[in-house]
Amino acid sequence: MESQQLTTLTGVIDKKMNRQLKQYMDICARCAICKDACHQYVGTGDFKYLPARRAELIRQIYKKYFTKAGEFVPALYEARDPDENLLEELYESTYACTGCRRCMYYCPFSIDTAWILSVAKSILIAAGMGNEMLGQLADAAIFKGDNAEMFEDVMISGFKEIEEEVRQITGNPEAQVPVGKQGADVLYVALAGAHSIRPAAVIFEEAGENWTISMFEAANYGFFYGDAEKARLITKRYIDEAKRLGVKEIVVPECGHAYRVAEFFYEAWSKEPMPFKVSHILEKVDDYIKSGRITVDKGIIQGKVTYHDPCQLGRNGGKFEQPRDIVKAVTDNFVDLTPNREKQWCCGGGGGIVAMEEFTKTRLASGIKKVEQLKASGASVLACPCENCRLQIEELNDIHELGLEIWQVIDLVVAAMPLPGNKKAAE
Amino acid sequence: METYLYITAVIGVYVGFAVFIIGMGWRAYQWATTPKSPVKLGMFPKPKTRVGRFFKLMKDTFIAPQSASIEPRMWLFSFMFHFAALAAFVGHLRIIQEYPILPELLGEEGMNAFAGWAGGIAGVLMMVAVIYWIARRTFGPFKQLSVPEDYLLLALLFGVIIMGNHMRFFGHGVHAETYRAWFQSLLAFRPMLPSELVYSNVGWSLGTHMLFTDLLFIYFPFSKLVHTIGAFSANLVRSE
């Protein structure tokens, strides 16, 4: 292969090299215990989706260019150049990966395949093979950050519309969706679309929270795309905003990766300590319920309710109990999926895969474990925080005719709150 | 026979040992001097205290309960192999220095009989595990995932074990004492091969046992077997 391209691609590995990556490259025994941990491999039976195989492609380059043994006897390790064949398979297996890290959970050496694939994404981007859709979405978000004033009017009029709805639901003519409020305690960084703002606003207003809404979204396609710099710039939009407003706390929406980005990645990308407390909205809501700042009634939500742990929120974010406690506060008829919490199956919709049409077939096939779990639970209502999970499970729900009602957790909460707007909706 | 043994059971031991120690040291040095990942890669639930993290690390490394839950059969054979290998290692220490207490309790013959049973069981368990691993790599995704390194290591292990078993089961009359004379001479850098060993029916199997052992030790630091030390820090990252 061309020497310049080779230098670039091996240079990427060199730049990304750290102790964990090096160890993961050196110690994998190819025991393939990870095989049955991966929803995509289990759902499709396609070898390229076997977690150890995904990592093996990077290992083949590593062995050849970063180890003496692989340099002298490449055949022993099947070490090879990052040529077209390798990059094509790498593209398929890397961008399909939802980053759920279930393989890491079961690996006897805790090898983080998703971390290896973050290096794979850097290689693909350097080779001009980054996923276009994710790249465009990331660039659009950065553009919005650089030209915020262009979007201000339309954003504010959108917030005003939501404010009207919040007033109707709460029956409080003073209720607000505060924009750019100096001295607010909480900056809520929502997703694009009223659905992630309206219920949150109802809850914040009812809890008497001193809050304000961000002009930016918490979703981070730079993270999915695999470009740490883009991901940093996208996150920085609301970090700067929070600094400007002088808030104490950033609250991210139900979205799983947004929480992980703010809580675990931003410090490493920006090389500065996160100046704010980062909370997930369900932590806040759980706290409001337990401290009596909001009231929820049981019995409004009908049917057996179950809960899906989004991987980035559960296994990778550590929020197992708060969302469950919220769901249990609105119903006595709760059933957990099996397995659950850290062993929870990935729904198949994470890692930005729902935005990439080329992976639709893989994505839907990989949902089979989730479908089995949902069927076995006998539940008729699913509380599902992460937006990507919800899009995936809604599609699975239609295809497999599961007949599930699928709710955001904050929507469940608002529905269970004794509010005049809810009564009107019920009449 | 003497030349063969001189190469594998004298020179080979020195070379194998030196390559192993220097290679593993170099590998550990490389890991230690490469900066840690800037992102914390731990997963939940994670222990909150240092002691908790330590115990989780030990549990994950020595018992791997998660792996056991997802593929019990593979776990069983792997656990069996590692446990038997540890037992075999401990048993081999007898050729450096006789154990205290135990021989006094059992008497010399009793001790040899005990070593025969214990070593025999460990050798058979290891052999069964390695055969399972080889068989597992002959089909489906396991075969597709395997690279020559995997088969080479299994072949070397198989050679070491089967020759060890041959000595154990057919080396009548050759006991630890004889092997100790040979091994202590190596430690004293005055290598000597006892003639009752060289010209016994297990002379050639010792030579071949050592041939495979030497090769395994030489290849060890350049292979995936570095997981013997790497697994600890990789598993620790899980709790960070």
XYZ file of C-alpha atoms in Angstrom:
667
model
C 0.000 0.000 0.000
C 1.034 3.612 -0.485
C 3.668 4.579 2.015
C 2.180 7.983 2.764
C -1.215 6.513 3.638
C 0.520 3.831 5.702
C 2.478 6.440 7.639
C -0.699 8.399 8.297
C -2.677 5.414 9.535
C 0.045 3.928 11.722
C 0.681 7.486 12.959
C -2.910 7.577 14.189
C -2.354 4.451 16.276
C 0.893 5.891 17.597
C -0.856 9.112 18.604
C -3.723 7.246 20.247
C -1.470 4.730 22.007
C -1.899 4.421 25.730
C -1.373 1.766 28.351
C -4.851 0.316 28.102
C -4.803 0.065 24.329
C -1.352 -1.521 24.394
C -2.424 -4.092 26.946
C -5.636 -4.872 25.105
C -3.560 -5.422 21.973
C -1.064 -7.651 23.761
C -3.189 -9.814 26.024
C -6.336 -10.870 24.156
C -6.313 -14.670 24.069
C -8.912 -14.833 21.273
C -10.933 -17.116 23.533
C -14.109 -15.673 21.988
C -16.005 -15.675 25.282
C -17.231 -12.271 24.087
C -19.077 -13.944 21.216
C -22.342 -14.512 23.075
C -22.146 -11.174 24.873
C -22.629 -9.181 21.673
C -26.219 -8.605 20.569
C -25.028 -7.976 17.030
C -23.088 -11.210 16.757
C -25.880 -13.177 18.431
C -28.518 -11.515 16.256
C -26.758 -11.869 12.908
C -24.221 -14.690 13.369
C -21.919 -12.560 11.228
C -18.257 -13.187 12.091
C -17.223 -9.574 11.539
C -19.400 -8.555 14.494
C -17.687 -10.884 16.956
C -16.132 -8.394 19.414
C -12.677 -9.999 19.432
C -12.704 -9.972 15.635
C -13.510 -6.265 15.558
C -10.491 -5.624 17.783
C -8.372 -8.156 15.904
C -8.259 -5.891 12.822
C -6.526 -3.179 14.839
C -4.343 -5.845 16.452
C -3.182 -7.018 13.021
C -1.875 -3.525 12.225
C -0.448 -3.133 15.720
C 1.427 -6.435 15.518
C 3.015 -5.532 12.222
C 4.031 -1.969 13.004
C 4.359 -1.799 16.770
C 5.916 -5.139 17.778
C 9.210 -6.697 16.785
C 7.768 -10.211 16.747
C 5.005 -9.174 14.361
C 7.480 -7.325 12.188
C 9.741 -10.399 11.840
C 7.086 -13.112 11.639
C 3.873 -11.382 10.546
C 2.327 -14.699 9.473
C 2.302 -15.936 13.063
C -0.124 -13.169 14.033
C -1.756 -12.675 10.637
C -0.283 -9.196 10.971
C -0.957 -7.004 7.945
C -1.182 -3.556 6.417
C -4.259 -1.392 6.854
C -5.140 -1.982 3.230
C -8.465 -1.535 1.476
C -9.779 -4.960 2.518
C -8.965 -4.385 6.132
C -10.409 -0.868 6.160
C -13.641 -1.998 4.530
C -14.255 -4.658 7.144
C -13.143 -2.236 9.846
C -15.705 0.318 8.662
C -18.514 -2.237 8.809
C -17.624 -3.635 12.199
C -16.656 -0.349 13.846
C -19.526 1.934 12.905
C -22.007 -0.889 13.515
C -20.773 -1.293 17.109
C -23.157 0.371 19.537
C -20.450 0.811 22.186
C -22.540 -0.999 24.788
C -19.435 -2.648 26.313
C -21.299 -5.817 27.207
C -18.330 -7.756 25.784
C -16.069 -5.993 28.271
C -18.319 -7.095 31.095
C -17.892 -10.773 30.238
C -14.231 -10.680 29.134
C -11.913 -12.421 31.625
C -9.398 -9.604 31.027
C -12.024 -6.805 30.834
C -10.890 -5.803 27.360
C -12.773 -2.682 26.316
C -13.533 -3.346 22.665
C -15.365 -0.028 22.366
C -12.163 1.779 23.381
C -10.215 -0.119 20.730
C -12.891 0.847 18.224
C -12.527 4.512 19.142
C -9.012 4.146 17.738
C -10.478 2.313 14.738
C -12.728 5.308 14.099
C -9.725 7.653 14.173
C -8.008 5.414 11.615
C -11.082 5.380 9.401
C -11.431 9.162 9.612
C -7.744 9.574 8.700
C -8.305 7.255 5.735
C -11.225 9.396 4.588
C -13.659 6.657 5.563
C -15.404 8.211 8.528
C -19.162 7.778 8.394
C -20.504 10.705 6.371
C -23.860 11.001 8.084
C -22.361 11.161 11.578
C -19.670 13.559 10.371
C -22.279 15.903 8.867
C -24.430 15.852 11.973
C -21.361 16.652 14.074
C -20.358 19.510 11.777
C -23.891 20.929 11.858
C -23.771 20.978 15.660
C -20.403 22.746 15.645
C -21.730 25.258 13.096
C -24.612 26.019 15.404
C -22.163 26.618 18.233
C -20.122 29.046 16.133
C -23.179 30.912 14.865
C -25.519 30.744 17.810
C -27.082 34.148 17.080
C -28.428 32.819 13.753
C -30.515 30.243 15.611
C -31.551 32.339 18.581
C -34.911 33.672 17.386
C -36.230 30.355 16.189
C -35.063 28.615 19.350
C -36.689 31.194 21.613
C -40.007 31.092 19.783
C -39.909 27.294 20.105
C -39.313 27.590 23.852
C -42.250 30.033 24.125
C -44.568 27.502 22.491
C -43.429 24.855 24.928
C -43.933 27.338 27.759
C -47.586 27.668 26.756
C -48.003 23.897 26.900
C -46.275 23.771 30.281
C -48.705 26.419 31.585
C -51.656 24.347 30.391
C -50.359 21.132 31.912
C -49.405 22.648 35.263
C -52.322 25.048 35.379
C -49.818 27.662 36.477
C -49.965 30.807 34.315
C -46.582 31.867 35.713
C -44.759 28.694 34.650
C -41.763 29.344 32.481
C -39.179 27.853 30.221
C -36.440 30.279 31.228
C -33.900 31.138 28.542
C -30.470 32.591 29.310
C -31.344 33.151 32.967
C -28.336 34.575 34.803
C -27.862 33.116 38.276
C -29.899 29.988 37.639
C -28.775 26.963 39.653
C -29.385 24.420 36.933
C -28.712 24.489 33.203
C -30.848 21.864 31.515
C -29.301 20.737 28.243
C -32.091 19.008 26.347
C -32.303 17.212 23.034
C -33.638 18.713 19.846
C -37.431 18.548 19.955
C -40.110 19.560 22.428
C -40.529 16.022 23.796
C -37.358 16.212 25.870
C -38.078 19.775 27.081
C -41.805 19.836 27.906
C -41.939 17.129 30.598
C -38.643 18.288 32.095
C -39.952 21.844 32.261
C -43.150 20.664 33.989
C -41.079 18.794 36.565
C -38.599 21.648 37.161
C -41.409 24.166 37.542
C -43.400 21.960 39.909
C -40.273 21.246 41.948
C -39.604 24.965 42.191
C -36.163 24.536 40.656
C -34.144 27.626 39.741
C -33.351 26.473 36.240
C -32.736 27.652 32.709
C -32.761 25.934 29.349
C -29.698 25.595 27.136
C -29.653 26.878 23.561
C -27.789 23.724 22.602
C -28.507 20.016 22.477
C -26.798 17.403 24.615
C -26.630 14.873 21.756
C -23.081 14.498 20.484
C -22.574 13.092 17.012
C -18.886 13.933 17.224
C -18.655 11.212 19.865
C -20.373 8.676 17.611
C -18.354 9.795 14.607
C -15.179 9.128 16.590
C -13.524 12.539 16.412
C -12.578 13.678 19.910
C -11.992 17.269 18.775
C -15.424 17.565 17.194
C -16.963 15.918 20.239
C -15.166 18.370 22.502
C -16.365 21.394 20.505
C -19.942 20.143 20.587
C -19.828 19.695 24.347
C -17.995 22.980 24.852
C -21.023 24.837 23.477
C -23.031 24.254 26.615
C -20.041 24.300 28.966
C -19.293 27.873 27.839
C -22.957 28.751 28.155
C -23.027 27.353 31.693
C -19.938 29.401 32.605
C -21.542 32.524 31.165
C -24.746 32.019 33.130
C -22.926 31.107 36.320
C -24.937 27.948 36.999
C -23.941 25.391 39.614
C -25.068 22.271 37.885
C -25.547 20.896 34.380
C -28.428 18.497 33.950
C -28.407 16.306 30.859
C -31.558 14.726 29.426
C -32.502 11.055 29.435
C -30.134 10.448 26.523
C -27.479 7.923 27.547
C -24.346 9.008 25.688
C -24.897 12.674 26.584
C -24.475 11.779 30.232
C -21.359 9.736 29.615
C -19.827 12.484 27.463
C -20.391 15.164 30.105
C -19.517 13.054 33.114
C -16.637 10.899 31.851
C -15.215 12.183 28.571
C -15.237 15.965 28.537
C -12.468 16.389 31.104
C -10.179 14.111 29.120
C -10.933 15.906 25.847
C -10.653 19.458 27.154
C -7.841 18.729 29.644
C -9.594 20.940 32.193
C -11.581 19.848 35.214
C -15.339 19.955 34.685
C -16.315 23.146 36.519
C -19.863 22.004 37.251
C -21.635 19.143 38.844
C -23.090 16.940 36.102
C -26.391 15.230 36.827
C -28.645 13.031 34.813
C -32.231 14.254 34.765
C -33.467 11.005 36.306
C -31.172 11.546 39.296
C -32.821 14.928 39.790
C -36.339 13.566 39.360
C -35.674 10.703 41.765
C -34.440 13.248 44.267
C -37.502 15.486 43.764
C -39.824 12.533 44.385
C -37.965 11.256 47.430
C -37.679 14.713 48.983
C -41.342 15.461 48.277
C -40.644 18.358 45.910
C -42.967 16.757 43.391
C -45.840 14.345 43.955
C -46.667 11.335 41.837
C -49.711 9.095 42.122
C -49.692 5.379 41.674
C -52.536 3.880 39.728
C -52.567 6.328 36.861
C -50.197 4.220 34.789
C -52.087 1.038 33.932
C -50.596 -2.379 33.201
C -47.366 -4.129 34.018
C -44.401 -1.773 33.653
C -40.825 -2.744 32.892
C -37.610 -0.780 32.483
C -34.757 -0.987 29.983
C -31.273 0.059 31.155
C -29.634 2.052 28.354
C -26.020 0.831 28.229
C -24.504 4.307 28.520
C -26.659 5.086 31.513
C -26.446 1.720 33.299
C -23.355 -0.379 32.726
C -21.348 2.624 31.535
C -22.940 5.361 33.624
C -23.772 3.679 36.911
C -27.398 4.832 37.060
C -29.228 1.593 37.809
C -31.445 2.358 40.781
C -32.649 5.945 40.419
C -34.650 5.307 37.222
C -36.084 2.099 38.739
C -37.075 3.950 41.892
C -38.884 6.525 39.777
C -40.779 3.850 37.873
C -41.637 2.074 41.127
C -42.954 5.380 42.490
C -45.543 5.567 39.721
C -46.612 1.914 39.693
C -46.900 -1.097 42.003
C -46.890 -3.363 38.995
C -43.184 -3.323 38.108
C -41.246 -6.195 36.620
C -37.553 -6.193 35.730
C -36.219 -7.568 32.486
C -33.980 -10.632 32.671
C -31.043 -10.113 32.631
C -30.941 -6.550 33.917
C -28.683 -3.787 35.205
C -25.026 -4.434 34.277
C -25.997 -7.583 32.365
C -28.748 -5.835 30.437
C -28.813 -6.581 26.702
C -28.128 -3.659 24.422
C -31.274 -2.834 22.439
C -29.153 -2.518 19.298
C -29.842 1.163 18.694
C -26.869 2.857 20.357
C -23.651 4.383 19.080
C -25.393 6.474 16.438
C -26.449 3.403 14.468
C -30.059 4.623 14.197
C -28.781 7.556 12.145
C -26.945 5.319 9.664
C -29.387 3.732 7.252
C -26.790 1.377 5.799
C -26.853 -0.611 9.050
C -30.639 -0.919 9.327
C -30.691 -4.653 8.598
C -27.975 -5.398 11.157
C -29.598 -3.096 13.671
C -33.009 -4.727 13.469
C -31.564 -8.259 13.525
C -29.491 -7.350 16.567
C -32.618 -6.416 18.503
C -33.753 -10.011 18.807
C -32.454 -10.447 22.352
C -34.285 -7.318 23.467
C -37.472 -8.601 21.832
C -37.133 -11.930 23.660
C -36.557 -10.154 26.966
C -39.546 -7.873 26.498
C -41.825 -10.762 25.541
C -40.682 -12.829 28.514
C -41.366 -9.975 30.932
C -45.074 -9.948 30.121
C -45.047 -6.167 30.487
C -47.351 -3.900 28.512
C -45.590 -0.644 29.345
C -41.896 0.035 28.842
C -40.072 2.888 30.527
C -37.074 3.636 28.354
C -34.885 6.671 28.904
C -32.403 6.881 26.044
C -33.690 8.347 22.792
C -31.677 5.977 20.611
C -32.945 2.993 22.597
C -36.479 4.265 22.269
C -36.276 4.724 18.498
C -34.904 1.198 18.155
C -37.391 -0.437 20.509
C -40.322 1.416 18.926
C -39.315 -0.064 15.589
C -38.892 -3.536 17.103
C -42.268 -3.086 18.798
C -43.935 -2.543 15.400
C -42.083 -5.292 13.550
C -42.533 -7.949 16.219
C -46.012 -6.717 17.200
C -45.133 -6.543 20.884
C -48.008 -4.175 21.598
C -45.927 -2.218 24.095
C -46.609 1.328 25.204
C -43.167 2.943 25.204
C -42.568 5.972 27.405
C -39.768 8.290 28.304
C -39.379 8.072 32.072
C -40.056 11.808 32.522
C -43.287 11.448 30.512
C -44.383 8.687 32.871
C -43.647 10.975 35.790
C -45.604 13.887 34.372
C -48.545 11.589 33.559
C -48.534 10.374 37.171
C -48.415 13.884 38.645
C -51.726 15.312 39.903
C -51.819 18.230 37.471
C -54.862 19.970 35.977
C -53.536 19.483 32.459
C -53.340 15.744 32.991
C -56.970 15.594 34.155
C -58.061 17.472 31.073
C -56.131 15.059 28.924
C -57.809 12.143 30.716
C -61.301 13.596 30.211
C 21.307 -38.702 24.259
C 23.733 -36.687 26.338
C 24.150 -34.066 23.616
C 20.384 -33.792 23.174
C 19.895 -33.328 26.891
C 22.813 -30.919 27.090
C 21.112 -28.712 24.498
C 17.560 -28.817 25.865
C 18.093 -29.407 29.576
C 21.152 -27.247 30.100
C 21.740 -24.572 27.452
C 18.050 -24.318 26.614
C 17.104 -23.778 30.229
C 19.534 -20.896 30.592
C 18.475 -19.314 27.313
C 14.761 -19.847 27.947
C 14.966 -18.446 31.442
C 16.968 -15.406 30.362
C 14.666 -14.588 27.438
C 11.610 -15.081 29.613
C 12.800 -12.820 32.432
C 14.203 -10.090 30.205
C 11.235 -10.276 27.811
C 8.602 -10.105 30.526
C 10.495 -7.313 32.261
C 10.658 -5.400 28.997
C 6.963 -5.947 28.401
C 6.056 -4.739 31.892
C 8.366 -1.756 31.428
C 6.686 -0.857 28.136
C 3.258 -0.970 29.737
C 4.356 0.982 32.791
C 5.955 3.752 30.740
C 3.053 4.206 28.318
C 0.710 6.915 29.641
C -2.642 5.788 30.953
C -5.803 6.363 28.975
C -7.070 9.903 29.631
C -10.608 8.575 29.921
C -11.625 6.415 32.851
C -12.681 3.133 31.303
C -14.324 1.571 34.315
C -17.781 0.083 34.268
C -20.491 -0.156 36.874
C -21.167 -1.256 39.505
C -17.688 -0.459 40.812
C -16.357 -0.767 44.351
C -15.965 2.544 46.138
C -12.911 1.722 48.242
C -9.356 0.657 47.399
C -9.839 -2.560 49.314
C -13.047 -3.235 47.413
C -11.271 -2.638 44.121
C -8.480 -4.973 45.143
C -10.861 -7.795 46.018
C -12.832 -7.290 42.833
C -9.597 -7.383 40.860
C -8.603 -10.659 42.488
C -12.039 -12.161 41.956
C -12.236 -11.058 38.325
C -8.724 -12.306 37.576
C -8.673 -15.622 39.413
C -12.325 -16.618 39.208
C -13.763 -14.568 36.328
C -17.370 -15.094 37.451
C -18.752 -13.126 34.492
C -17.001 -15.412 32.009
C -18.292 -18.412 33.946
C -21.846 -17.201 33.597
C -21.719 -16.754 29.840
C -19.784 -19.858 28.732
C -19.583 -22.300 31.666
C -17.887 -25.106 29.739
C -15.060 -22.934 28.448
C -14.681 -21.458 31.914
C -14.522 -24.905 33.492
C -11.759 -26.145 31.199
C -9.838 -22.872 31.511
C -10.120 -22.839 35.275
C -9.056 -26.484 35.338
C -6.009 -25.727 33.195
C -4.858 -22.748 35.204
C -5.427 -24.469 38.517
C -3.595 -27.604 37.396
C -0.774 -25.498 35.955
C -0.403 -23.777 39.307
C -0.367 -27.144 41.066
C 2.210 -28.456 38.592
C 4.337 -25.357 39.146
C 4.212 -25.842 42.902
C 5.057 -29.524 42.422
C 8.061 -28.639 40.280
C 9.490 -26.567 43.130
C 10.416 -29.915 44.633
C 13.240 -30.217 42.139
C 14.762 -27.051 43.562
C 14.295 -27.908 47.207
C 12.465 -30.721 48.996
C 9.415 -29.528 50.907
C 9.579 -29.237 54.664
C 7.301 -31.288 56.964
C 5.398 -33.236 54.293
C 8.152 -35.809 53.531
C 8.674 -36.376 57.255
C 5.002 -37.120 57.682
C 4.667 -39.343 54.642
C 8.124 -40.844 54.523
C 10.194 -40.848 51.347
C 8.120 -43.447 49.572
C 4.888 -41.904 50.696
C 6.035 -38.519 49.448
C 6.958 -39.933 46.064
C 3.610 -41.690 45.852
C 1.788 -38.461 46.788
C 3.774 -36.492 44.210
C 2.992 -39.218 41.683
C -0.748 -38.942 42.279
C -0.920 -35.165 42.540
C 1.377 -34.551 39.579
C -0.400 -37.223 37.567
C -3.815 -35.672 38.152
C -2.530 -32.161 37.344
C -0.862 -33.441 34.177
C -3.985 -35.210 32.992
C -6.229 -32.223 33.742
C -3.922 -29.907 31.823
C -3.801 -32.315 28.920
C -7.582 -32.607 28.794
C -7.945 -28.803 28.891
C -5.428 -28.287 26.108
C -7.140 -30.935 23.970
C -10.446 -29.132 24.580
C -8.885 -25.817 23.557
C -7.419 -27.336 20.411
C -10.747 -28.964 19.535
C -12.590 -25.701 20.157
C -10.370 -23.935 17.665
C -11.185 -26.383 14.878
C -14.654 -25.169 14.018
C -16.936 -22.213 13.447
C -16.166 -18.738 14.723
C -13.393 -20.069 16.989
C -11.502 -21.379 13.985
C -12.133 -18.183 12.043
C -10.819 -16.099 14.909
C -7.699 -18.213 15.488
C -4.293 -17.204 14.143
C -1.170 -19.403 13.884
C 0.055 -18.035 17.216
C -2.888 -19.723 18.949
C -2.090 -23.142 17.499
C 1.640 -22.749 18.066
C 1.115 -22.046 21.742
C -1.293 -24.939 22.124
C 1.148 -27.239 20.348
C 3.986 -26.163 22.631
C 1.820 -26.606 25.715
C 0.687 -29.980 24.502
C 4.298 -31.039 23.967
C 5.334 -29.873 27.429
C 2.418 -31.640 29.093
C 2.531 -34.935 27.235
C 6.263 -35.317 27.794
C 5.839 -34.380 31.441
C 3.121 -36.981 31.746
C 5.358 -39.554 30.084
C 8.006 -38.963 32.728
C 5.399 -39.038 35.449
C 3.704 -42.251 34.357
C 6.587 -44.204 32.859
C 9.597 -42.938 34.776
C 9.542 -45.767 37.303
C 12.256 -45.412 39.833
C 13.259 -41.902 38.745
C 12.086 -39.530 41.444
C 12.488 -35.933 42.499
C 15.868 -36.550 44.039
C 17.438 -37.361 40.676
C 15.849 -34.383 38.953
C 16.924 -32.199 41.873
C 20.542 -33.148 41.383
C 20.290 -31.988 37.760
C 18.387 -28.792 38.503
C 20.512 -27.716 41.444
C 23.595 -28.129 39.279
C 22.015 -25.658 36.862
C 21.323 -23.228 39.678
C 24.936 -23.530 40.821
C 26.118 -22.906 37.233
C 27.948 -26.254 37.349
C 25.653 -28.168 35.002
C 25.637 -31.923 35.418
C 23.340 -34.603 34.049
C 22.986 -37.598 36.383
C 23.646 -40.770 34.426
C 20.705 -42.585 36.058
C 18.518 -39.940 34.425
C 20.234 -39.723 31.047
C 20.243 -43.452 30.517
C 16.837 -44.183 32.054
C 13.756 -44.833 29.942
C 12.696 -41.206 30.476
C 15.940 -39.537 29.418
C 14.589 -38.706 25.988
C 11.251 -37.578 27.376
C 13.000 -35.185 29.754
C 14.949 -33.867 26.766
C 11.775 -33.372 24.787
C 9.836 -31.977 27.769
C 12.605 -29.432 28.134
C 12.728 -28.724 24.387
C 9.073 -27.694 24.418
C 9.488 -25.863 27.715
C 12.469 -23.887 26.422
C 10.588 -22.912 23.283
C 7.502 -21.959 25.280
C 9.537 -19.771 27.609
C 11.387 -18.139 24.730
C 8.154 -17.367 22.914
C 6.188 -16.444 26.053
C 7.005 -12.688 26.230
C 6.148 -12.210 22.552
C 2.831 -13.978 22.738
C -0.635 -13.463 24.156
C 0.581 -15.381 27.209
C 1.643 -12.014 28.605
C -1.939 -12.020 29.887
C -0.449 -13.784 32.920
C 0.667 -10.361 34.128
C -1.444 -8.060 31.951
C -4.765 -9.439 33.161
C -4.254 -7.834 36.557
C -3.910 -4.252 35.411
C -6.502 -4.673 32.657
C -9.004 -5.992 35.188
C -8.156 -3.188 37.581
C -9.154 -0.636 34.936
C -12.655 -2.110 35.083
C -13.097 -0.603 38.552
C -11.489 2.777 37.849
